[in-house]
Amino acid sequence: MKRPRKLPPLNALRAFEAAARQLSFKRAAEELHVTPAAVSHQVRALESQLGVALFQRLHRALALTPAGARYLPALSEAFDRLDEASAALHARARTPRLVLSVVPSFGANWLVPRLGQFRARHPAIDLVVLSSSQLVDFARDPVDVGLRFGPGGWPGVRADLLLAEEYLPVASPRLARGKRPLRRPEDLRRHTLLHDENHDAWRAWLASAGVTGVDPERGMVFSDSSQLVAAAAAGQGVALARKLLAEPYLRSRALVRPFRGSVPAEFAYYVVCAEARAQEPAIRAFRDWILKAAR
């Protein structure tokens, strides 16, 4: 266990360090905005506490004793480090810093490709992006803004609708045109269904397409929607994916839509923050930007 520090008073240390650099109580007093008598008093108190003389008091001059000469460099270095640390902290405090908590799949597929636009508009705001599927407790978590997929209406939280969502079937081109091609919705009877944790989505889509004989509970389930879409792109089955997450894959032709038709999602994407902090400049700037980007 580290022993407790036994430090002399800070004012006494400052008085000695200034006087030792200047070799003058008068010039040290001017630097510290006190009287020469106050500097002399602080130095004498320090010498008394340390039990050693730090100065030779000559006629109209000061000189360091060997002990004072050894003490000065360590004190000057300590004060320099304190000054640098304080300046860095002050600079950080003046730089707006926004901590975002983002659903991983939405962050990777929709938000991250657009963050350069926000940085171009607000270069003074530093961003910290945390990936999490957990709801944010703004009273406890060090988070400023959340991007969430859910029902909205969270108590004590400002929630602005960002994007509605829908589910649509997607598959790899190779699977769609393979030995068991996907030409009609009924062809799903011969393929593995890929799900996120919302099994009701496949049930709703199959009902809307008038397909029977397909068990909407069968297949593989992925808790991470990005993994769901990646599994479909790898040809492991037909996924019912959120449109926003599937769009990059559809644009690159890593996925295709074998059938038309979609079903609306029960939940939507929201940008959320603590109600009490909604008008803070950095939070408001991010909210205004992302809502415009979504439009």
mmCIF file of C-alpha atoms in Angstrom:
data_model
loop_
_atom_site.group_PDB
_atom_site.id
_atom_site.type_symbol
_atom_site.label_atom_id
_atom_site.label_comp_id
_atom_site.label_asym_id
_atom_site.label_seq_id
_atom_site.Cartn_x
_atom_site.Cartn_y
_atom_site.Cartn_z
ATOM 1 C CA MET A 1 0.000 0.000 0.000
ATOM 2 C CA LYS A 2 1.367 3.405 -1.001
ATOM 3 C CA ARG A 3 2.239 5.599 1.983
ATOM 4 C CA PRO A 4 0.232 8.834 2.360
ATOM 5 C CA ARG A 5 1.911 11.879 0.856
ATOM 6 C CA LYS A 6 3.365 14.364 3.350
ATOM 7 C CA LEU A 7 3.674 17.488 1.246
ATOM 8 C CA PRO A 8 4.492 21.014 2.433
ATOM 9 C CA PRO A 9 1.833 23.667 1.773
ATOM 10 C CA LEU A 10 1.451 24.496 -1.918
ATOM 11 C CA ASN A 11 1.837 28.254 -1.360
ATOM 12 C CA ALA A 12 5.179 27.710 0.385
ATOM 13 C CA LEU A 13 6.410 25.514 -2.455
ATOM 14 C CA ARG A 14 5.340 28.078 -5.056
ATOM 15 C CA ALA A 15 7.068 30.875 -3.128
ATOM 16 C CA PHE A 16 10.337 28.948 -2.922
ATOM 17 C CA GLU A 17 10.249 27.808 -6.561
ATOM 18 C CA ALA A 18 9.623 31.342 -7.854
ATOM 19 C CA ALA A 19 12.245 32.913 -5.567
ATOM 20 C CA ALA A 20 14.778 30.216 -6.442
ATOM 21 C CA ARG A 21 14.317 30.764 -10.174
ATOM 22 C CA GLN A 22 14.472 34.549 -9.826
ATOM 23 C CA LEU A 23 16.990 34.591 -6.952
ATOM 24 C CA SER A 24 14.902 37.463 -5.642
ATOM 25 C CA PHE A 25 12.010 37.696 -3.198
ATOM 26 C CA LYS A 26 10.900 40.918 -4.894
ATOM 27 C CA ARG A 27 10.653 39.465 -8.406
ATOM 28 C CA ALA A 28 9.000 36.296 -7.031
ATOM 29 C CA ALA A 29 6.446 38.506 -5.275
ATOM 30 C CA GLU A 30 5.661 40.289 -8.536
ATOM 31 C CA GLU A 31 5.187 36.939 -10.302
ATOM 32 C CA LEU A 32 2.889 35.607 -7.581
ATOM 33 C CA HIS A 33 1.064 38.910 -6.996
ATOM 34 C CA VAL A 34 1.916 39.061 -3.285
ATOM 35 C CA THR A 35 4.333 41.133 -1.196
ATOM 36 C CA PRO A 36 8.056 40.324 -0.808
ATOM 37 C CA ALA A 37 7.436 39.912 2.928
ATOM 38 C CA ALA A 38 4.808 37.223 2.183
ATOM 39 C CA VAL A 39 7.274 35.332 -0.035
ATOM 40 C CA SER A 40 9.976 35.543 2.630
ATOM 41 C CA HIS A 41 7.530 34.324 5.277
ATOM 42 C CA GLN A 42 6.440 31.322 3.129
ATOM 43 C CA VAL A 43 10.063 30.362 2.420
ATOM 44 C CA ARG A 44 11.014 30.509 6.083
ATOM 45 C CA ALA A 45 7.999 28.357 6.972
ATOM 46 C CA LEU A 46 9.079 25.810 4.314
ATOM 47 C CA GLU A 47 12.660 25.761 5.622
ATOM 48 C CA SER A 48 11.343 25.236 9.127
ATOM 49 C CA GLN A 49 9.116 22.327 8.063
ATOM 50 C CA LEU A 50 11.888 20.683 6.024
ATOM 51 C CA GLY A 51 14.507 21.355 8.703
ATOM 52 C CA VAL A 52 17.021 22.634 6.183
ATOM 53 C CA ALA A 53 18.122 26.037 4.848
ATOM 54 C CA LEU A 54 17.254 26.575 1.196
ATOM 55 C CA PHE A 55 18.773 30.042 0.700
ATOM 56 C CA GLN A 56 21.850 31.955 1.751
ATOM 57 C CA ARG A 57 20.580 35.450 2.497
ATOM 58 C CA LEU A 58 23.378 37.740 1.391
ATOM 59 C CA HIS A 59 23.500 41.538 1.448
ATOM 60 C CA ARG A 60 20.864 42.563 -1.124
ATOM 61 C CA ALA A 61 21.103 39.131 -2.804
ATOM 62 C CA LEU A 62 19.984 35.530 -2.530
ATOM 63 C CA ALA A 63 21.909 32.350 -3.249
ATOM 64 C CA LEU A 64 20.728 28.779 -3.141
ATOM 65 C CA THR A 65 22.228 26.415 -0.612
ATOM 66 C CA PRO A 66 23.228 22.953 -1.921
ATOM 67 C CA ALA A 67 19.912 21.622 -0.545
ATOM 68 C CA GLY A 68 17.970 24.391 -2.309
ATOM 69 C CA ALA A 69 19.806 23.731 -5.561
ATOM 70 C CA ARG A 70 18.820 20.051 -5.380
ATOM 71 C CA TYR A 71 15.204 20.872 -4.520
ATOM 72 C CA LEU A 72 14.550 23.417 -7.278
ATOM 73 C CA PRO A 73 14.655 21.164 -10.395
ATOM 74 C CA ALA A 74 12.214 18.652 -8.927
ATOM 75 C CA LEU A 75 9.778 21.381 -7.925
ATOM 76 C CA SER A 76 10.030 23.175 -11.274
ATOM 77 C CA GLU A 77 9.367 19.920 -13.131
ATOM 78 C CA ALA A 78 6.372 19.154 -10.890
ATOM 79 C CA PHE A 79 4.869 22.608 -11.468
ATOM 80 C CA ASP A 80 5.494 22.327 -15.222
ATOM 81 C CA ARG A 81 3.640 18.988 -15.321
ATOM 82 C CA LEU A 82 0.746 20.415 -13.323
ATOM 83 C CA ASP A 83 0.578 23.374 -15.705
ATOM 84 C CA GLU A 84 0.593 21.125 -18.787
ATOM 85 C CA ALA A 85 -2.057 18.791 -17.338
ATOM 86 C CA SER A 86 -4.283 21.715 -16.390
ATOM 87 C CA ALA A 87 -3.895 23.328 -19.825
ATOM 88 C CA ALA A 88 -4.775 20.036 -21.544
ATOM 89 C CA LEU A 89 -7.807 19.579 -19.326
ATOM 90 C CA HIS A 90 -8.942 23.122 -20.013
ATOM 91 C CA ALA A 91 -8.565 22.625 -23.754
ATOM 92 C CA ARG A 92 -10.570 19.379 -23.577
ATOM 93 C CA ALA A 93 -13.282 21.061 -21.533
ATOM 94 C CA ARG A 94 -13.635 23.740 -24.213
ATOM 95 C CA THR A 95 -13.904 21.152 -27.031
ATOM 96 C CA PRO A 96 -17.473 19.810 -27.434
ATOM 97 C CA ARG A 97 -17.487 16.041 -27.132
ATOM 98 C CA LEU A 98 -20.539 13.977 -28.014
ATOM 99 C CA VAL A 99 -20.887 10.343 -26.932
ATOM 100 C CA LEU A 100 -23.271 8.304 -29.105
ATOM 101 C CA SER A 101 -24.722 4.900 -28.269
ATOM 102 C CA VAL A 102 -25.785 3.145 -31.461
ATOM 103 C CA VAL A 103 -27.359 -0.194 -32.333
ATOM 104 C CA PRO A 104 -24.404 -2.049 -33.956
ATOM 105 C CA SER A 105 -26.131 -3.039 -37.205
ATOM 106 C CA PHE A 106 -27.586 0.426 -37.787
ATOM 107 C CA GLY A 107 -24.297 2.080 -36.886
ATOM 108 C CA ALA A 108 -22.247 0.004 -39.314
ATOM 109 C CA ASN A 109 -24.656 0.062 -42.247
ATOM 110 C CA TRP A 110 -26.321 3.473 -42.056
ATOM 111 C CA LEU A 111 -24.667 5.875 -39.613
ATOM 112 C CA VAL A 112 -20.923 5.354 -40.135
ATOM 113 C CA PRO A 113 -20.980 5.980 -43.917
ATOM 114 C CA ARG A 114 -22.629 9.362 -43.226
ATOM 115 C CA LEU A 115 -20.577 10.575 -40.252
ATOM 116 C CA GLY A 116 -18.175 12.414 -42.548
ATOM 117 C CA GLN A 117 -21.035 14.756 -43.450
ATOM 118 C CA PHE A 118 -21.553 15.638 -39.793
ATOM 119 C CA ARG A 119 -17.837 16.185 -39.225
ATOM 120 C CA ALA A 120 -17.697 18.474 -42.263
ATOM 121 C CA ARG A 121 -20.523 20.608 -40.839
ATOM 122 C CA HIS A 122 -19.345 20.519 -37.203
ATOM 123 C CA PRO A 123 -15.560 19.986 -37.160
ATOM 124 C CA ALA A 124 -15.287 21.326 -33.591
ATOM 125 C CA ILE A 125 -17.418 18.521 -32.136
ATOM 126 C CA ASP A 126 -15.513 15.345 -31.265
ATOM 127 C CA LEU A 127 -17.557 12.140 -31.554
ATOM 128 C CA VAL A 128 -17.293 8.946 -29.530
ATOM 129 C CA VAL A 129 -19.387 6.122 -31.020
ATOM 130 C CA LEU A 130 -20.304 3.234 -28.722
ATOM 131 C CA SER A 131 -21.954 0.115 -30.171
ATOM 132 C CA SER A 132 -24.625 -1.332 -27.906
ATOM 133 C CA SER A 133 -28.054 -2.893 -28.198
ATOM 134 C CA GLN A 134 -28.937 -1.995 -24.606
ATOM 135 C CA LEU A 135 -31.265 0.879 -23.842
ATOM 136 C CA VAL A 136 -29.400 3.880 -22.444
ATOM 137 C CA ASP A 137 -30.054 5.087 -18.908
ATOM 138 C CA PHE A 138 -29.175 8.756 -19.380
ATOM 139 C CA ALA A 139 -29.139 9.284 -15.614
ATOM 140 C CA ARG A 140 -26.441 6.631 -15.184
ATOM 141 C CA ASP A 141 -24.584 6.049 -18.449
ATOM 142 C CA PRO A 142 -21.992 8.508 -19.813
ATOM 143 C CA VAL A 143 -23.918 8.866 -23.081
ATOM 144 C CA ASP A 144 -25.283 12.023 -24.712
ATOM 145 C CA VAL A 145 -27.342 10.660 -27.630
ATOM 146 C CA GLY A 146 -28.730 7.234 -28.506
ATOM 147 C CA LEU A 147 -29.879 5.776 -31.826
ATOM 148 C CA ARG A 148 -32.362 3.020 -31.108
ATOM 149 C CA PHE A 149 -34.718 0.624 -32.870
ATOM 150 C CA GLY A 150 -37.851 0.352 -30.773
ATOM 151 C CA PRO A 151 -41.392 1.516 -30.049
ATOM 152 C CA GLY A 152 -40.527 5.047 -28.889
ATOM 153 C CA GLY A 153 -42.329 6.712 -26.009
ATOM 154 C CA TRP A 154 -39.621 6.098 -23.401
ATOM 155 C CA PRO A 155 -40.291 8.024 -20.137
ATOM 156 C CA GLY A 156 -38.024 10.986 -19.403
ATOM 157 C CA VAL A 157 -36.483 10.767 -22.877
ATOM 158 C CA ARG A 158 -36.874 12.924 -25.943
ATOM 159 C CA ALA A 159 -37.350 10.533 -28.870
ATOM 160 C CA ASP A 160 -37.516 11.887 -32.427
ATOM 161 C CA LEU A 161 -38.625 9.512 -35.164
ATOM 162 C CA LEU A 162 -35.656 9.020 -37.434
ATOM 163 C CA LEU A 163 -36.688 6.346 -39.935
ATOM 164 C CA ALA A 164 -39.560 3.931 -40.338
ATOM 165 C CA GLU A 165 -38.567 0.403 -41.261
ATOM 166 C CA GLU A 166 -39.912 -2.515 -43.272
ATOM 167 C CA TYR A 167 -38.990 -6.155 -43.738
ATOM 168 C CA LEU A 168 -38.294 -7.692 -47.137
ATOM 169 C CA PRO A 169 -36.953 -11.081 -48.312
ATOM 170 C CA VAL A 170 -33.371 -11.129 -49.620
ATOM 171 C CA ALA A 171 -31.038 -13.842 -50.839
ATOM 172 C CA SER A 172 -27.698 -14.199 -52.564
ATOM 173 C CA PRO A 173 -27.892 -14.126 -56.397
ATOM 174 C CA ARG A 174 -26.348 -17.604 -56.503
ATOM 175 C CA LEU A 175 -29.041 -19.025 -54.235
ATOM 176 C CA ALA A 176 -31.845 -17.219 -56.060
ATOM 177 C CA ARG A 177 -30.749 -18.664 -59.415
ATOM 178 C CA GLY A 178 -29.459 -22.004 -58.147
ATOM 179 C CA LYS A 179 -30.729 -25.583 -58.395
ATOM 180 C CA ARG A 180 -33.837 -24.591 -56.471
ATOM 181 C CA PRO A 181 -34.478 -21.148 -57.958
ATOM 182 C CA LEU A 182 -36.606 -18.578 -56.199
ATOM 183 C CA ARG A 183 -39.213 -17.617 -58.777
ATOM 184 C CA ARG A 184 -42.379 -17.485 -56.659
ATOM 185 C CA PRO A 185 -42.950 -17.041 -52.914
ATOM 186 C CA GLU A 186 -44.089 -20.661 -52.761
ATOM 187 C CA ASP A 187 -40.501 -21.683 -53.599
ATOM 188 C CA LEU A 188 -39.569 -20.745 -50.012
ATOM 189 C CA ARG A 189 -40.875 -24.178 -48.993
ATOM 190 C CA ARG A 190 -37.590 -25.628 -50.276
ATOM 191 C CA HIS A 191 -35.270 -23.143 -48.580
ATOM 192 C CA THR A 192 -33.979 -22.287 -45.117
ATOM 193 C CA LEU A 193 -35.497 -19.200 -43.574
ATOM 194 C CA LEU A 194 -33.158 -16.797 -41.801
ATOM 195 C CA HIS A 195 -34.646 -14.775 -38.937
ATOM 196 C CA ASP A 196 -33.762 -12.019 -36.578
ATOM 197 C CA GLU A 197 -35.408 -12.419 -33.189
ATOM 198 C CA ASN A 198 -38.763 -11.226 -34.544
ATOM 199 C CA HIS A 199 -40.395 -14.447 -35.800
ATOM 200 C CA ASP A 200 -43.650 -12.579 -36.382
ATOM 201 C CA ALA A 201 -42.060 -10.782 -39.339
ATOM 202 C CA TRP A 202 -41.779 -13.927 -41.483
ATOM 203 C CA ARG A 203 -45.276 -14.968 -40.434
ATOM 204 C CA ALA A 204 -46.662 -11.580 -41.511
ATOM 205 C CA TRP A 205 -44.782 -11.617 -44.829
ATOM 206 C CA LEU A 206 -45.872 -15.151 -45.713
ATOM 207 C CA ALA A 207 -49.470 -14.248 -44.913
ATOM 208 C CA SER A 208 -49.300 -11.111 -47.067
ATOM 209 C CA ALA A 209 -47.889 -13.188 -49.955
ATOM 210 C CA GLY A 210 -50.587 -15.845 -49.521
ATOM 211 C CA VAL A 211 -48.007 -18.592 -48.933
ATOM 212 C CA THR A 212 -48.952 -21.684 -46.960
ATOM 213 C CA GLY A 213 -46.975 -24.773 -46.066
ATOM 214 C CA VAL A 214 -43.930 -22.827 -44.783
ATOM 215 C CA ASP A 215 -43.218 -22.970 -41.064
ATOM 216 C CA PRO A 216 -42.261 -19.390 -40.026
ATOM 217 C CA GLU A 217 -40.535 -20.739 -36.901
ATOM 218 C CA ARG A 218 -38.018 -22.940 -38.752
ATOM 219 C CA GLY A 219 -34.516 -21.958 -39.834
ATOM 220 C CA MET A 220 -31.665 -20.011 -38.275
ATOM 221 C CA VAL A 221 -32.066 -17.116 -35.844
ATOM 222 C CA PHE A 222 -29.569 -14.268 -35.426
ATOM 223 C CA SER A 223 -29.652 -11.792 -32.559
ATOM 224 C CA ASP A 224 -27.485 -9.376 -34.573
ATOM 225 C CA SER A 225 -29.217 -8.156 -37.722
ATOM 226 C CA SER A 226 -25.887 -7.531 -39.469
ATOM 227 C CA GLN A 227 -25.051 -11.220 -39.076
ATOM 228 C CA LEU A 228 -28.467 -12.102 -40.464
ATOM 229 C CA VAL A 229 -27.810 -10.113 -43.637
ATOM 230 C CA ALA A 230 -24.263 -11.471 -43.910
ATOM 231 C CA ALA A 231 -25.594 -15.048 -43.655
ATOM 232 C CA ALA A 232 -27.992 -14.366 -46.507
ATOM 233 C CA ALA A 233 -25.173 -12.912 -48.620
ATOM 234 C CA ALA A 234 -23.178 -16.081 -47.917
ATOM 235 C CA GLY A 235 -25.984 -18.180 -49.394
ATOM 236 C CA GLN A 236 -27.084 -19.808 -46.152
ATOM 237 C CA GLY A 237 -30.778 -19.160 -46.730
ATOM 238 C CA VAL A 238 -33.391 -16.498 -47.411
ATOM 239 C CA ALA A 239 -33.496 -13.688 -44.892
ATOM 240 C CA LEU A 240 -36.339 -11.392 -44.020
ATOM 241 C CA ALA A 241 -34.203 -8.354 -43.410
ATOM 242 C CA ARG A 242 -34.716 -4.758 -42.440
ATOM 243 C CA LYS A 243 -34.618 -2.673 -45.597
ATOM 244 C CA LEU A 244 -32.140 -0.106 -44.265
ATOM 245 C CA LEU A 245 -29.631 -2.793 -43.349
ATOM 246 C CA ALA A 246 -30.061 -4.705 -46.599
ATOM 247 C CA GLU A 247 -29.759 -1.688 -48.924
ATOM 248 C CA PRO A 248 -25.912 -1.616 -49.122
ATOM 249 C CA TYR A 249 -25.893 -5.295 -50.048
ATOM 250 C CA LEU A 250 -28.632 -4.770 -52.639
ATOM 251 C CA ARG A 251 -26.743 -1.856 -54.207
ATOM 252 C CA SER A 252 -23.576 -3.943 -54.483
ATOM 253 C CA ARG A 253 -25.572 -6.941 -55.790
ATOM 254 C CA ALA A 254 -24.323 -9.123 -52.942
ATOM 255 C CA LEU A 255 -28.033 -9.651 -52.283
ATOM 256 C CA VAL A 256 -31.118 -9.590 -54.495
ATOM 257 C CA ARG A 257 -34.822 -9.360 -53.812
ATOM 258 C CA PRO A 258 -36.269 -12.578 -55.261
ATOM 259 C CA PHE A 259 -39.838 -11.390 -54.653
ATOM 260 C CA ARG A 260 -41.504 -8.018 -54.406
ATOM 261 C CA GLY A 261 -43.510 -7.047 -51.385
ATOM 262 C CA SER A 262 -42.604 -6.083 -47.846
ATOM 263 C CA VAL A 263 -44.257 -5.749 -44.461
ATOM 264 C CA PRO A 264 -43.941 -2.749 -42.151
ATOM 265 C CA ALA A 265 -41.860 -3.235 -39.033
ATOM 266 C CA GLU A 266 -43.531 -2.846 -35.656
ATOM 267 C CA PHE A 267 -40.639 -0.681 -34.457
ATOM 268 C CA ALA A 268 -38.760 2.268 -35.963
ATOM 269 C CA TYR A 269 -35.423 4.057 -35.540
ATOM 270 C CA TYR A 270 -35.317 6.971 -33.113
ATOM 271 C CA VAL A 271 -32.719 9.519 -32.054
ATOM 272 C CA VAL A 272 -33.002 9.856 -28.288
ATOM 273 C CA CYS A 273 -31.513 11.978 -25.518
ATOM 274 C CA ALA A 274 -32.370 13.041 -21.986
ATOM 275 C CA GLU A 275 -35.291 15.457 -22.098
ATOM 276 C CA ALA A 276 -33.476 17.890 -19.818
ATOM 277 C CA ARG A 277 -30.465 18.080 -22.166
ATOM 278 C CA ALA A 278 -32.273 18.191 -25.504
ATOM 279 C CA GLN A 279 -31.341 21.813 -26.238
ATOM 280 C CA GLU A 280 -27.628 21.594 -25.425
ATOM 281 C CA PRO A 281 -25.777 22.928 -28.504
ATOM 282 C CA ALA A 282 -23.832 19.766 -29.446
ATOM 283 C CA ILE A 283 -26.842 17.489 -28.901
ATOM 284 C CA ARG A 284 -29.132 19.805 -30.856
ATOM 285 C CA ALA A 285 -26.591 20.077 -33.695
ATOM 286 C CA PHE A 286 -26.339 16.294 -34.013
ATOM 287 C CA ARG A 287 -30.105 15.771 -33.785
ATOM 288 C CA ASP A 288 -30.817 18.417 -36.435
ATOM 289 C CA TRP A 289 -28.184 16.971 -38.743
ATOM 290 C CA ILE A 290 -29.257 13.327 -38.469
ATOM 291 C CA LEU A 291 -32.951 14.102 -38.908
ATOM 292 C CA LYS A 292 -32.113 16.041 -42.071
ATOM 293 C CA ALA A 293 -29.841 13.214 -43.273
ATOM 294 C CA ALA A 294 -32.673 10.726 -42.734
ATOM 295 C CA ARG A 295 -35.068 12.842 -44.775
#
